[in-house]
Short mmCIF file of C-alpha atoms and ligand atoms in Angstrom, two decimals:
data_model
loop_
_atom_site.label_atom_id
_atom_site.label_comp_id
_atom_site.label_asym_id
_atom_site.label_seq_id
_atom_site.Cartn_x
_atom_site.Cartn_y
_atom_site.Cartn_z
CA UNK A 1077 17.80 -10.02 -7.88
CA UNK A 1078 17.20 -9.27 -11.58
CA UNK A 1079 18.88 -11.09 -13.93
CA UNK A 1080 19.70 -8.54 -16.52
CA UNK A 1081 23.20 -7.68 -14.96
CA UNK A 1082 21.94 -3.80 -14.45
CA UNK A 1083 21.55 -1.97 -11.04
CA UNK A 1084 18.32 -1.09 -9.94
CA UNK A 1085 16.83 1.64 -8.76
CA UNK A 1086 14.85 1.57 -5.24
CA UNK A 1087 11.70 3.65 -6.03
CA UNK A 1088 9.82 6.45 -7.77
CA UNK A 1089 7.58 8.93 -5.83
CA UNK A 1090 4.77 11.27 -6.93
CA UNK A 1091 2.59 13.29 -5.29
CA UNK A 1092 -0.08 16.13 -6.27
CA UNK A 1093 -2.30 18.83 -4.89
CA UNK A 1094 -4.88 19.79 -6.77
CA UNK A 1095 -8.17 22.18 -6.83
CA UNK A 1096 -10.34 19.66 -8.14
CA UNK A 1097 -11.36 15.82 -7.09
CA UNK A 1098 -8.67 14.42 -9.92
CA UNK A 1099 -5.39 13.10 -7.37
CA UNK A 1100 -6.13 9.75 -7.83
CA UNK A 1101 -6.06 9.64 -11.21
CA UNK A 1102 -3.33 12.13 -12.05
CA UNK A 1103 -1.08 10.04 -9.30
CA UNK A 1104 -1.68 6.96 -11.22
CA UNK A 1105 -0.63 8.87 -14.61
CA UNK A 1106 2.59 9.86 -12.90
CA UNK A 1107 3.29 6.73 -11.56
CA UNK A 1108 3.34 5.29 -15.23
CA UNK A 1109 5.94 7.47 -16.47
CA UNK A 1110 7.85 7.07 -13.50
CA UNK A 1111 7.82 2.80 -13.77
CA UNK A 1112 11.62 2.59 -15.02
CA UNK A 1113 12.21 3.10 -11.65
CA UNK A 1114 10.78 0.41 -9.73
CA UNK A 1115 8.24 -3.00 -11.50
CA UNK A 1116 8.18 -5.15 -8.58
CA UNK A 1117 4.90 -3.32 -6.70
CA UNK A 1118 2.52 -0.14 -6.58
CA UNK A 1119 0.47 2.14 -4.60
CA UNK A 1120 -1.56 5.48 -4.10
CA UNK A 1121 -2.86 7.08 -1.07
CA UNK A 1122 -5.40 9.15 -1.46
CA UNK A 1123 -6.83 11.97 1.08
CA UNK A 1124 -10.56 11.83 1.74
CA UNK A 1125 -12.16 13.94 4.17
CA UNK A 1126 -9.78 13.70 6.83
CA UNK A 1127 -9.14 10.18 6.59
CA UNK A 1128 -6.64 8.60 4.14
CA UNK A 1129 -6.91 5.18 1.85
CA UNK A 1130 -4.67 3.49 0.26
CA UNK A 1131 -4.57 0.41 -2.01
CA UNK A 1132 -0.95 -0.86 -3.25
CA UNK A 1133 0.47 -4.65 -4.31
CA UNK A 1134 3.24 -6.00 -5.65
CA UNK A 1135 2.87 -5.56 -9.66
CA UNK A 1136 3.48 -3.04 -12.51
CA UNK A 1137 0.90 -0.26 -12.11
CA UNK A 1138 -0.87 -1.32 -14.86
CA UNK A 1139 -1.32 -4.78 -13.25
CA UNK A 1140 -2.23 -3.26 -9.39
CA UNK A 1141 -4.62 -0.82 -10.70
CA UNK A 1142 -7.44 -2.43 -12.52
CA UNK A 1143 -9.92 -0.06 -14.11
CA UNK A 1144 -12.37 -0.82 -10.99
CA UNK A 1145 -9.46 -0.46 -8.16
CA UNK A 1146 -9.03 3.60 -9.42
CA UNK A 1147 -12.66 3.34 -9.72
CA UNK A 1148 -12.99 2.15 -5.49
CA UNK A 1149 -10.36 4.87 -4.86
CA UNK A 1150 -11.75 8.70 -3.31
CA UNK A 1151 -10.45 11.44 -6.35
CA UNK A 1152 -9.49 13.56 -3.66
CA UNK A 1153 -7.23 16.52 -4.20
CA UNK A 1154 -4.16 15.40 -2.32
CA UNK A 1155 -2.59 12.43 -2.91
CA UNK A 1156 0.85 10.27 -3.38
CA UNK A 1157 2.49 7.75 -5.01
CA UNK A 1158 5.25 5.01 -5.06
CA UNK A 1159 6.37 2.42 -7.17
CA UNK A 1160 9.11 0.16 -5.77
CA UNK A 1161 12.09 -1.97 -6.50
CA UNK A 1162 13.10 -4.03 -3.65
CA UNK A 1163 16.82 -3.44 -2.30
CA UNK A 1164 16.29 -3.55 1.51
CA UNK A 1165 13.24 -5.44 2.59
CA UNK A 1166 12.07 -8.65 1.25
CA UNK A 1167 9.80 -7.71 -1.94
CA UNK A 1168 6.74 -8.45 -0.75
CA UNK A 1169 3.42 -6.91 -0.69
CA UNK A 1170 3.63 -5.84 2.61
CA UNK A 1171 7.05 -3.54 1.61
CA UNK A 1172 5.12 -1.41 -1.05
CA UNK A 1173 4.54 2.04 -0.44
CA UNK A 1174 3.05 4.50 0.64
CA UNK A 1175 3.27 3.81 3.99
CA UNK A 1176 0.03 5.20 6.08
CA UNK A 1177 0.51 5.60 9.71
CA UNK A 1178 -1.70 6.69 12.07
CA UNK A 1179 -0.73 8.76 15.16
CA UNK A 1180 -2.56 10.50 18.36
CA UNK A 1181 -4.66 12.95 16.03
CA UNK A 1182 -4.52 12.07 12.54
CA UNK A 1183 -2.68 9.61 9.97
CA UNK A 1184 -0.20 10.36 7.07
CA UNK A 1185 1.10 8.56 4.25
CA UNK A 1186 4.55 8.88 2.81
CA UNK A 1187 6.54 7.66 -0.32
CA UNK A 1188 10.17 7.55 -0.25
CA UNK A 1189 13.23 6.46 -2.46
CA UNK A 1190 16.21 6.30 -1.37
CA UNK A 1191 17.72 4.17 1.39
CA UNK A 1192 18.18 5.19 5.49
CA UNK A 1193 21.71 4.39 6.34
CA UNK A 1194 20.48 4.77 10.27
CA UNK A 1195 16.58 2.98 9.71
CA UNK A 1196 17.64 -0.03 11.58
CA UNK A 1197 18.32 2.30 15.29
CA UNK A 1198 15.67 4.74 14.64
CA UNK A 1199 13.31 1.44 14.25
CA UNK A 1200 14.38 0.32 17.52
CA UNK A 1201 14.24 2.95 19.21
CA UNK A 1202 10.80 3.56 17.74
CA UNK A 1203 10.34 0.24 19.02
CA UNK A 1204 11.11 0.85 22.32
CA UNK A 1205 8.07 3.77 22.77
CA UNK A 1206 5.59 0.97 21.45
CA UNK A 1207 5.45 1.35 17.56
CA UNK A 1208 4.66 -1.76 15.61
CA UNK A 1209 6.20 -2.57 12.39
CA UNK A 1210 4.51 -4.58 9.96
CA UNK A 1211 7.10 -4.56 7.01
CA UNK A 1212 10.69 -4.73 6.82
CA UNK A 1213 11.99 -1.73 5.00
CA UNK A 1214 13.51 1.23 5.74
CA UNK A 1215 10.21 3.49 4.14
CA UNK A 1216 7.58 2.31 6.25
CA UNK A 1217 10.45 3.15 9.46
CA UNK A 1218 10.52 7.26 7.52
CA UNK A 1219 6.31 6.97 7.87
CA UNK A 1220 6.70 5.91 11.71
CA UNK A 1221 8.91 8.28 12.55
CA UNK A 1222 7.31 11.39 10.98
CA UNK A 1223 4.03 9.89 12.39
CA UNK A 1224 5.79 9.88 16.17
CA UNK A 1225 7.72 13.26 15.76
CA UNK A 1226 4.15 14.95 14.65
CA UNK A 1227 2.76 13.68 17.57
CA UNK A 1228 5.69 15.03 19.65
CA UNK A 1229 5.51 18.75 18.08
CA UNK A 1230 1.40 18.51 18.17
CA UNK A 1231 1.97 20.10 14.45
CA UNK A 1232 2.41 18.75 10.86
CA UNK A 1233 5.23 20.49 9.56
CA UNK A 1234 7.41 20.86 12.61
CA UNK A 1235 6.99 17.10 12.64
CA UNK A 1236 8.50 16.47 8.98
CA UNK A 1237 11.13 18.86 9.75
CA UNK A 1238 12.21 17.20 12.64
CA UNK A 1239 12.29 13.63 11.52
CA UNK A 1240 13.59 14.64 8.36
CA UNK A 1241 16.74 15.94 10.59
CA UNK A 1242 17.08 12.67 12.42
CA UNK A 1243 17.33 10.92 8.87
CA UNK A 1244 21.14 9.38 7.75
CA UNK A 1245 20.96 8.34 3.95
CA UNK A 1246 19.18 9.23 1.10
CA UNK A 1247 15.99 10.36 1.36
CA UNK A 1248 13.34 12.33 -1.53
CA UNK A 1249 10.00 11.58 0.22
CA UNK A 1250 6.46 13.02 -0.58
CA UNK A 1251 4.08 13.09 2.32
CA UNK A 1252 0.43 13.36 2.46
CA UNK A 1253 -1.35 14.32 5.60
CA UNK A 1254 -5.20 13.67 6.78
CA UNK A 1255 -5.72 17.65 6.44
CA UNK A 1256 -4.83 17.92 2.06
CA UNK A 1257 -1.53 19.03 2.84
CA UNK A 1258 1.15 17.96 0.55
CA UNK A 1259 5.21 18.25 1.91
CA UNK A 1260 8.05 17.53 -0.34
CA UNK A 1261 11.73 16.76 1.51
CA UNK A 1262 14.70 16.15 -0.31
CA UNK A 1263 17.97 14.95 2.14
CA UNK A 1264 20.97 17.39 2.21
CA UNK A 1265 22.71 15.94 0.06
CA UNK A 1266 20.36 15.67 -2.63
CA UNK A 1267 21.29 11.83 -3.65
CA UNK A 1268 17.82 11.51 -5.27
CA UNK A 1269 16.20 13.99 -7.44
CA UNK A 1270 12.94 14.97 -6.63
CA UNK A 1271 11.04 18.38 -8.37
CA UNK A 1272 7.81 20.73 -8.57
CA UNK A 1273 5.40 21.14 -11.29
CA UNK A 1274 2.44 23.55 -11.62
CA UNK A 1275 -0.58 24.32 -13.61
CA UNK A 1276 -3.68 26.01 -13.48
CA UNK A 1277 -5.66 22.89 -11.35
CA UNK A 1278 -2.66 22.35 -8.89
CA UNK A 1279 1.04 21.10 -7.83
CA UNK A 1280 2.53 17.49 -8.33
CA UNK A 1281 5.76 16.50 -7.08
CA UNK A 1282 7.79 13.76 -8.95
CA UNK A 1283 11.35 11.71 -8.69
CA UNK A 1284 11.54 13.04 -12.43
CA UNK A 1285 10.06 15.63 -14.65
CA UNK A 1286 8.80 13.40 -17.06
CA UNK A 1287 5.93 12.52 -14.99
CA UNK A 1288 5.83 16.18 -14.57
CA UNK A 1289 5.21 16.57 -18.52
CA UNK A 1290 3.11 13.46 -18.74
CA UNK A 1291 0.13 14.69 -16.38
CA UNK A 1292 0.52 18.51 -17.57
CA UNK A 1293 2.45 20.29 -15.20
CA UNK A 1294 5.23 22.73 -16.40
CA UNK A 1295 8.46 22.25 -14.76
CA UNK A 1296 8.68 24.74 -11.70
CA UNK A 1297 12.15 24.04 -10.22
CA UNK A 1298 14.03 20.75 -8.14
CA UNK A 1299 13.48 20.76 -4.70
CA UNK A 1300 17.06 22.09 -3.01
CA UNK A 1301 18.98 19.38 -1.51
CA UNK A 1302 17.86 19.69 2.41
CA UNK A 1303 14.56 21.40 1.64
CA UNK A 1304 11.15 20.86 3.02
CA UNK A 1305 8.01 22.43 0.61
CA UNK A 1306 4.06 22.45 1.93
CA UNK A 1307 1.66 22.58 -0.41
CA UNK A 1308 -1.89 23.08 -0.29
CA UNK A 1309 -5.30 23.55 -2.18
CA UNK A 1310 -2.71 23.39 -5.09
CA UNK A 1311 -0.78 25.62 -4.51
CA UNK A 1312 2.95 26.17 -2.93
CA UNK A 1313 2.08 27.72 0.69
CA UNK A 1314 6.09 27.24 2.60
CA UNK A 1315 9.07 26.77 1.01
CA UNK A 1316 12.77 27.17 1.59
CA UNK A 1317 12.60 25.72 5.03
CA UNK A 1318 15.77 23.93 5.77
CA UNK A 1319 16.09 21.11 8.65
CA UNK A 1320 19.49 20.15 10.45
CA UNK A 1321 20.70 16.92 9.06
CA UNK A 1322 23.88 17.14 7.33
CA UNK A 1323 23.77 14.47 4.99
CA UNK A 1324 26.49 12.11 4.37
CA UNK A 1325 28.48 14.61 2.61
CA UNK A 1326 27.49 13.36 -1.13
CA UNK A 1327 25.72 14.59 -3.46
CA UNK A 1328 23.39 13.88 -6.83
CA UNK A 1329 23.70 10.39 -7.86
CA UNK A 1330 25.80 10.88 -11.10
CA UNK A 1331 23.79 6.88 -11.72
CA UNK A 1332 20.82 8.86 -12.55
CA UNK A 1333 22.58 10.76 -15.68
CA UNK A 1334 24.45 7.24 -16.68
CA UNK A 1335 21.53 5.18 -16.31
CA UNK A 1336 18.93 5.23 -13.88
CA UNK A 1337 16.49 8.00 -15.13
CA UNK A 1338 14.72 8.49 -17.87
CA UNK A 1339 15.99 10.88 -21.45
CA UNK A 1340 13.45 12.98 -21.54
CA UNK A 1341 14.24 14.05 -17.91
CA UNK A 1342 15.90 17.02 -16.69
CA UNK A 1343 17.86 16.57 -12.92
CA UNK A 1344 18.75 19.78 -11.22
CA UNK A 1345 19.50 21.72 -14.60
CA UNK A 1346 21.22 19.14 -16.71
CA UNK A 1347 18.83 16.69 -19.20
CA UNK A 1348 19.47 13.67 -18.82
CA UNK A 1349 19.69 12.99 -22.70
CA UNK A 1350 22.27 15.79 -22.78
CA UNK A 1351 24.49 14.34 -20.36
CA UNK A 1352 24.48 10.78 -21.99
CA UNK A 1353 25.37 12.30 -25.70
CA UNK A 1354 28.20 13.78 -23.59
CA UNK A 1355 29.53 11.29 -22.49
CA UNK A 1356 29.84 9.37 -25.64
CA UNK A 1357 31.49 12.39 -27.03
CA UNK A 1358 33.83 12.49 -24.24
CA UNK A 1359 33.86 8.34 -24.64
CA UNK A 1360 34.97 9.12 -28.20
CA UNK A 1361 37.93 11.26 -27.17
CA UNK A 1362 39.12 8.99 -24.16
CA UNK A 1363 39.23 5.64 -26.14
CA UNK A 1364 39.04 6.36 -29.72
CA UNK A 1365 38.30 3.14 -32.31
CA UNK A 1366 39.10 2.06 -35.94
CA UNK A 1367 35.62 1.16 -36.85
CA UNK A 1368 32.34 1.23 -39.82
CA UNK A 1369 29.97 2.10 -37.38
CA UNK A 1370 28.60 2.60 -33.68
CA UNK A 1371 26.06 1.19 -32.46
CA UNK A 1372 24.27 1.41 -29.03
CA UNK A 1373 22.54 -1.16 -26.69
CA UNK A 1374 19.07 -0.54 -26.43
CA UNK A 1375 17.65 1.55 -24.41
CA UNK A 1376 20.25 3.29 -22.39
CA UNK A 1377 23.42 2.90 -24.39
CA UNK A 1378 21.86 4.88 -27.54
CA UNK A 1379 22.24 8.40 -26.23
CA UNK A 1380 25.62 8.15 -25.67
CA UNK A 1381 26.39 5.78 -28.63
CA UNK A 1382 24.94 8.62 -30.53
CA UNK A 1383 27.51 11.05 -29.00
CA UNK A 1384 30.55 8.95 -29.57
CA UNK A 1385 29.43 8.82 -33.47
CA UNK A 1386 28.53 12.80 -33.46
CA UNK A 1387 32.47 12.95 -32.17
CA UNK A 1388 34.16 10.69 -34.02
CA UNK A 1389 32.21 10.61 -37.32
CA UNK A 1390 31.82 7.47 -37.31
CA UNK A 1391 28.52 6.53 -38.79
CA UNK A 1392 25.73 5.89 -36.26
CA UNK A 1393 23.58 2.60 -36.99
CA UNK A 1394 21.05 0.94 -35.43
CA UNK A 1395 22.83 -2.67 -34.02
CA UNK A 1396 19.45 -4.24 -32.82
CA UNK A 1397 15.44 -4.35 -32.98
CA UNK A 1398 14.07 -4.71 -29.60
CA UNK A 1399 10.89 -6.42 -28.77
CA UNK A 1400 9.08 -4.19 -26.67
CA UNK A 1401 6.38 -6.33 -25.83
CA UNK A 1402 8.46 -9.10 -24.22
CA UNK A 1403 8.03 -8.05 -20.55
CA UNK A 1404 7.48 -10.23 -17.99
CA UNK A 1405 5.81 -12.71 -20.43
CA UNK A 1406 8.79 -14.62 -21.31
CA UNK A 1407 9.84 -17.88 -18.97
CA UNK A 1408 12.93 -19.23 -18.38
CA UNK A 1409 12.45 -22.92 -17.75
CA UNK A 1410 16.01 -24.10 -18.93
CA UNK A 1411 18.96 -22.85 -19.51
CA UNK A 1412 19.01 -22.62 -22.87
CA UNK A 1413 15.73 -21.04 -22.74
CA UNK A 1414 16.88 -18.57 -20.33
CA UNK A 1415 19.96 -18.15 -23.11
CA UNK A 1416 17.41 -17.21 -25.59
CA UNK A 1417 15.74 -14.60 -23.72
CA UNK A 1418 18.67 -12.20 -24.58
CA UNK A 1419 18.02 -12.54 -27.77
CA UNK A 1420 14.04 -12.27 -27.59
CA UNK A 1421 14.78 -9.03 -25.87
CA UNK A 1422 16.97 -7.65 -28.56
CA UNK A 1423 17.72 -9.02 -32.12
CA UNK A 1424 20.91 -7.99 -34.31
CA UNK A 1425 20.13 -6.24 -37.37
CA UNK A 1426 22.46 -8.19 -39.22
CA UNK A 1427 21.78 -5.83 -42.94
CA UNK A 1428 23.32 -3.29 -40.66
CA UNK A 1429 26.29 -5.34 -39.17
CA UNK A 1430 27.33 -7.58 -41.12
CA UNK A 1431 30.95 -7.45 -42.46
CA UNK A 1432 31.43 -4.52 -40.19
CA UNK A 1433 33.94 -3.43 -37.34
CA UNK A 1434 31.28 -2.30 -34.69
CA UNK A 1435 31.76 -0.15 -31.51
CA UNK A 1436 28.91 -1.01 -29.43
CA UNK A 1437 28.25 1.68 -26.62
CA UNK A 1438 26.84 0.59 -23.25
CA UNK A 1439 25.96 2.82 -20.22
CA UNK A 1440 27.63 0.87 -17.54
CA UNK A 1441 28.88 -2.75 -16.44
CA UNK A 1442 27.66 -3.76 -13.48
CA UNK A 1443 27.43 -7.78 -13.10
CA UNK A 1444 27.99 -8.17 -16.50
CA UNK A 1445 25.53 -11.35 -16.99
CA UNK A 1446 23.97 -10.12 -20.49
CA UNK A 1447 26.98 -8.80 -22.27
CA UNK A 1448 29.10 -12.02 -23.60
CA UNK A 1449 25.24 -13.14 -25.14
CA UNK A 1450 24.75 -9.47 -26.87
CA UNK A 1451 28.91 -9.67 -28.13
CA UNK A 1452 28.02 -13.39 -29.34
CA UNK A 1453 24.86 -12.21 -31.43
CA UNK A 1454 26.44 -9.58 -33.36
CA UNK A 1455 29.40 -11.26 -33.96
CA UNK A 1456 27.14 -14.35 -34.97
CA UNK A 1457 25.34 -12.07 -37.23
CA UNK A 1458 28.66 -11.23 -38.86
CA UNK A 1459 30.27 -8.05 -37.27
CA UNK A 1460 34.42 -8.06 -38.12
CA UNK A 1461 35.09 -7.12 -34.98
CA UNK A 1462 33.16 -5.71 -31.98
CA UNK A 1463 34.94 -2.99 -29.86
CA UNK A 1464 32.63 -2.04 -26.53
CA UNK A 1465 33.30 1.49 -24.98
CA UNK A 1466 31.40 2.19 -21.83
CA UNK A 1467 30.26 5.43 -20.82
CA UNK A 1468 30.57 4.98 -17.25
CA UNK A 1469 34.06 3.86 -15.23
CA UNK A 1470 34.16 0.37 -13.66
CA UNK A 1471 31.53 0.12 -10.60
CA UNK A 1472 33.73 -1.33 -7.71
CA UNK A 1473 31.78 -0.44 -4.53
CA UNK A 1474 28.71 -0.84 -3.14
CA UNK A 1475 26.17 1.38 -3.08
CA UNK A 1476 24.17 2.70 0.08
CA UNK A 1477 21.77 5.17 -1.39
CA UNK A 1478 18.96 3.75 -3.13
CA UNK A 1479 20.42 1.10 -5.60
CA UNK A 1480 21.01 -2.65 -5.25
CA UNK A 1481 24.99 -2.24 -6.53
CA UNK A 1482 26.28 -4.90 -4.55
CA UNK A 1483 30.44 -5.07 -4.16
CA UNK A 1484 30.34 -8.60 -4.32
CA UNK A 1485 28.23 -9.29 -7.53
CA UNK A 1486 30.29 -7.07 -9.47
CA UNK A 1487 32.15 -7.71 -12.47
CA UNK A 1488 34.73 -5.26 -12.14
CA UNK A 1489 36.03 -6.97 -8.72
CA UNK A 1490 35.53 -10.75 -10.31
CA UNK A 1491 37.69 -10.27 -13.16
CA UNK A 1492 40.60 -8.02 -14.93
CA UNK A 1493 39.92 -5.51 -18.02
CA UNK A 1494 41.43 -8.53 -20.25
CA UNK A 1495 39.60 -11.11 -18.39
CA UNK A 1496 36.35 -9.91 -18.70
CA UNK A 1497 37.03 -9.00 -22.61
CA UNK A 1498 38.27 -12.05 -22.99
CA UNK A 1499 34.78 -13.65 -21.54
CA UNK A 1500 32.64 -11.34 -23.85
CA UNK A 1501 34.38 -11.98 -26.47
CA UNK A 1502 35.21 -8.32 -27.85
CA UNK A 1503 37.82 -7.18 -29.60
CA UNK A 1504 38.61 -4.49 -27.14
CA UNK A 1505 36.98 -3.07 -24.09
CA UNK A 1506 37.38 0.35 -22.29
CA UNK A 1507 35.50 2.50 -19.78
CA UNK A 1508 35.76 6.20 -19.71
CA UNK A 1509 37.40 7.97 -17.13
CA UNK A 1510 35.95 9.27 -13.88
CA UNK A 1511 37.29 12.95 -14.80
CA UNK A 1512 35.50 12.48 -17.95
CA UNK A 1513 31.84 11.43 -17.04
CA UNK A 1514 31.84 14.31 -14.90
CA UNK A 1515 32.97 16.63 -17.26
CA UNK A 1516 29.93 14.98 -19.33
CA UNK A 1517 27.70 15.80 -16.04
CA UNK A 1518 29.27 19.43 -15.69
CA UNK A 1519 26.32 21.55 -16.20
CA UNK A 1520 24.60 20.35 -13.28
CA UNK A 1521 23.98 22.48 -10.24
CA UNK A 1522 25.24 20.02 -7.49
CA UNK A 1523 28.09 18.11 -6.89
CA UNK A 1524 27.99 14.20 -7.46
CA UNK A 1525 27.85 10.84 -5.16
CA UNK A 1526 30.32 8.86 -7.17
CA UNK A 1527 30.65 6.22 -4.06
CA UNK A 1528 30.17 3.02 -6.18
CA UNK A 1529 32.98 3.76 -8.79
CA UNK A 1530 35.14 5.48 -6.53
CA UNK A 1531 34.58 4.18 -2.86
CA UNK A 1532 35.04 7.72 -1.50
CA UNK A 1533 32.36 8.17 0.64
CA UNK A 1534 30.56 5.16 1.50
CA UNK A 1535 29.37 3.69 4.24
CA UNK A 1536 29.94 0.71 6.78
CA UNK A 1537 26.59 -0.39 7.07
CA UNK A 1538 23.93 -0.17 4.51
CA UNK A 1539 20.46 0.34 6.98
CA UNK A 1540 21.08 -2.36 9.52
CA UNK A 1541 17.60 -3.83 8.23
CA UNK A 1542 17.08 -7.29 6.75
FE1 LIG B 2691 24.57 6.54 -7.17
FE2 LIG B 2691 26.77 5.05 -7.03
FE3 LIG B 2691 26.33 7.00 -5.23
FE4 LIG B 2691 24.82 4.79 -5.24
S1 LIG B 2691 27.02 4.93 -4.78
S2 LIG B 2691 24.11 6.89 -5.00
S3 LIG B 2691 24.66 4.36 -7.45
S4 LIG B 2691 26.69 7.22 -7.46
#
């Protein structure tokens, strides 16, 4: 478990088709922008004259792919990506995508986020017709399976279709087979986003469109919730075909607006930086503050910190400088070390604060570990008064679709409103409303999973793997 107090996202997929020997390459640009969403391993497959290689570790990108491992790599024009976050499954090498699996007459590979609310039966009954499994999560069962139903239907796509349709959960997987074809699925309920760029050398497929903008592929559309899309010699050759799962009634993870994706991302017609400087506004209106200035926690608090001062009129300031090149560099021997690494991470800007009444914005509270240390170092670089306004309700519930929310770690169940405040040492504390972060959502074209905050929805069970 991190120890930031945020949730976590499961994975990030890409995947391109292209008319020239570039995939490899391009794959590992997309993969890049698309790190937010997973820093604990990395991998591409990449399609080489019928036969498919792969090399993926546990790392950043950066760190798995050395200048010589793209080098060792085929181009090829078809390939995929992952990066990963561990939620189900220990996080080892072994667990990092893309999964390749042979079957009777060829071999795919296939990147997924999400989580399988039903991977632990299909594994055994997988199991029982002879599979092996060498990892323990739920995206290496989605390989095996599409691997066994191809071999049932004696034909790629029928395959996908069919094991997407045995699939429970949340599921936005790109699939590469031996033959350079490329198939995007997205589960019927649409819990992660997944979408379609083009240009004149090919087709990528990405969890968000900033990798699409990164590598140089306009934005073609989001692949519909319960849609399957082939795509060959770069170009779009099937699409529209629907499968018969029925999803688990969800929809959109409204996580992805709050926190999980990136700004400069747009998710099935809303951007992502829109919907954040909503919800400040909205923020603004719901719990109004006598304050100098607002200020937002770095990175994801800023949007919408920006929106509660563009409603308010209360100036906008920045509260802290944040070191970006801290990383994974920093060690946390002791505790006060580990204290201090708050504060390496972000520093107050105390010309700005000081002698101030500051309303400090923050996307969500999840655990709640880092907060009372970022309260204490503005008020100990002289704020009046600190008033935090949060621009997501209190997450009570935990999560079975891609994220490592965890009922019992969170903050919200551990402690009252006044409690907690209490703890952190603010001057006042208060979450917007559920009613009001999706009114800040309500441009987007599907409905919303809003399981964690509300419990409306979940499951028993969250994949019946380790
Ligand atoms: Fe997203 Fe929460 Fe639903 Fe999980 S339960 S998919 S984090 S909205």
């Amino acid at each position: 478990m991190k120890t930031d107090g945020k949730l976590h996202e499961e994975c990030a997929v890409f995947g391109v088709s292209l008319t020239a020997d570039e995939a490899a390459g391009v794959t590992y640009n997309g993969l890049l922008a698309l790190q937010h969403r997973g820093q604990e391993g990395a991998g591409i497959a990449v399609v080489c004259e019928n036969k498919i290689l792969c090399h993926k570790d546990s790392g950043l990108v950066g760190e798995v792919f050395s200048g010589e491992d793209l080098e060792n790599l085929p181009k090829g024009r078809t390939a995929v990506g992952h990066t990963r976050y561990s939620t189900t499954g220990s996080s080892t090498k072994e667990n990092v995508g893309p999964f390749v699996t042979d079957y009777l007459t060829g071999r795919i590979a296939a990147a997924h986020n999400g989580n399988i609310t039903n991977a632990g039966e299909i594994r055994e009954k997988l199991r029982r017709n002879g599979l092996r499994f060498d990892a323990t999560s739920d995206s290496e069962v989605v390989s095996a399976l599409i691997a066994y139903c191809i071999t049932k239907e004696q034909n790629t796509l029928s395959g996908v279709i069919q094991a997407a349709g045995l699939l429970q959960g949340a599921f936005s997987l790109v699939i590469a087979s031996g033959r350079d074809k490329l198939i995007a699925v997205r589960d019927p309920s649409g819990f992660r986003p997944l979408c379609i760029g083009e240009n004149e050398t090919g087709t990528a497929v990405a969890s968000e469109s900033c990798a699409l903008d990164v590598c140089g592929f306009e934005f073609a559309r989001d692949v519909a919730p319960g849609e399957v899309v082939v795509i060959e010699n770069g170009r779009i050759i099937c699409q529209g075909i629907k499968f018969s799962g029925t999803g688990d009634g969800q929809g959109l993870c409204i996580f992805e607006y709050v926190y999980l994706a990136r700004a400069d991302s747009v998710i099935d017609g809303l951007s992502v930086y829109d919907a954040r400087f909503n919800m400040g506004g909205v923020l603004a209106e719901e719990c109004p503050a006598d304050a100098d200035i607002v200020c937002g926690v770095p990175d994801s608090g800023l949007e919408a910190a920006g929106g509660y001062s563009a409603r308010s009129g209360i100036q906008l300031a920045s509260g802290f400088v944040r070191n970006r090149y801290v990383g994974r560099s920093f060690i946390y021997p002791s505790q006060t070390q580990r204290d201090s690494a708050v504060r390496q991470k972000l520093n107050p800007l105390a010309a700005n604060i000081r002698g101030r009444r500051v309303v400090l914005v923050d996307d969500s509270i999840v655990r709640g570990t880092t907060l009372e240390k970022i309260v204490k170092s503005l008020k100990g670089a002289g704020a009046k008064e600190v008033h935090m306004r949060i621009a997501s309700p209190p997450v009570l519930h935990t999560c079975y679709y891609g994220t490592d929310i965890d009922g019992g770690d969170l903050i919200a169940n551990r402690m009252s409103l006044d409690e907690f405040r209490n703890k952190i040492g603010a001057d006042s504390l208060e979450y917007i409303s559920m009613d009001g972060l999706k009114q800040a959502c309500g441009q987007c074209a599907l409905p919303f999973c809003t399981a964690c905050f509300t419990g409306s929805g979940a499951r028993a069970g969250k994949n019946g793997l380790e």
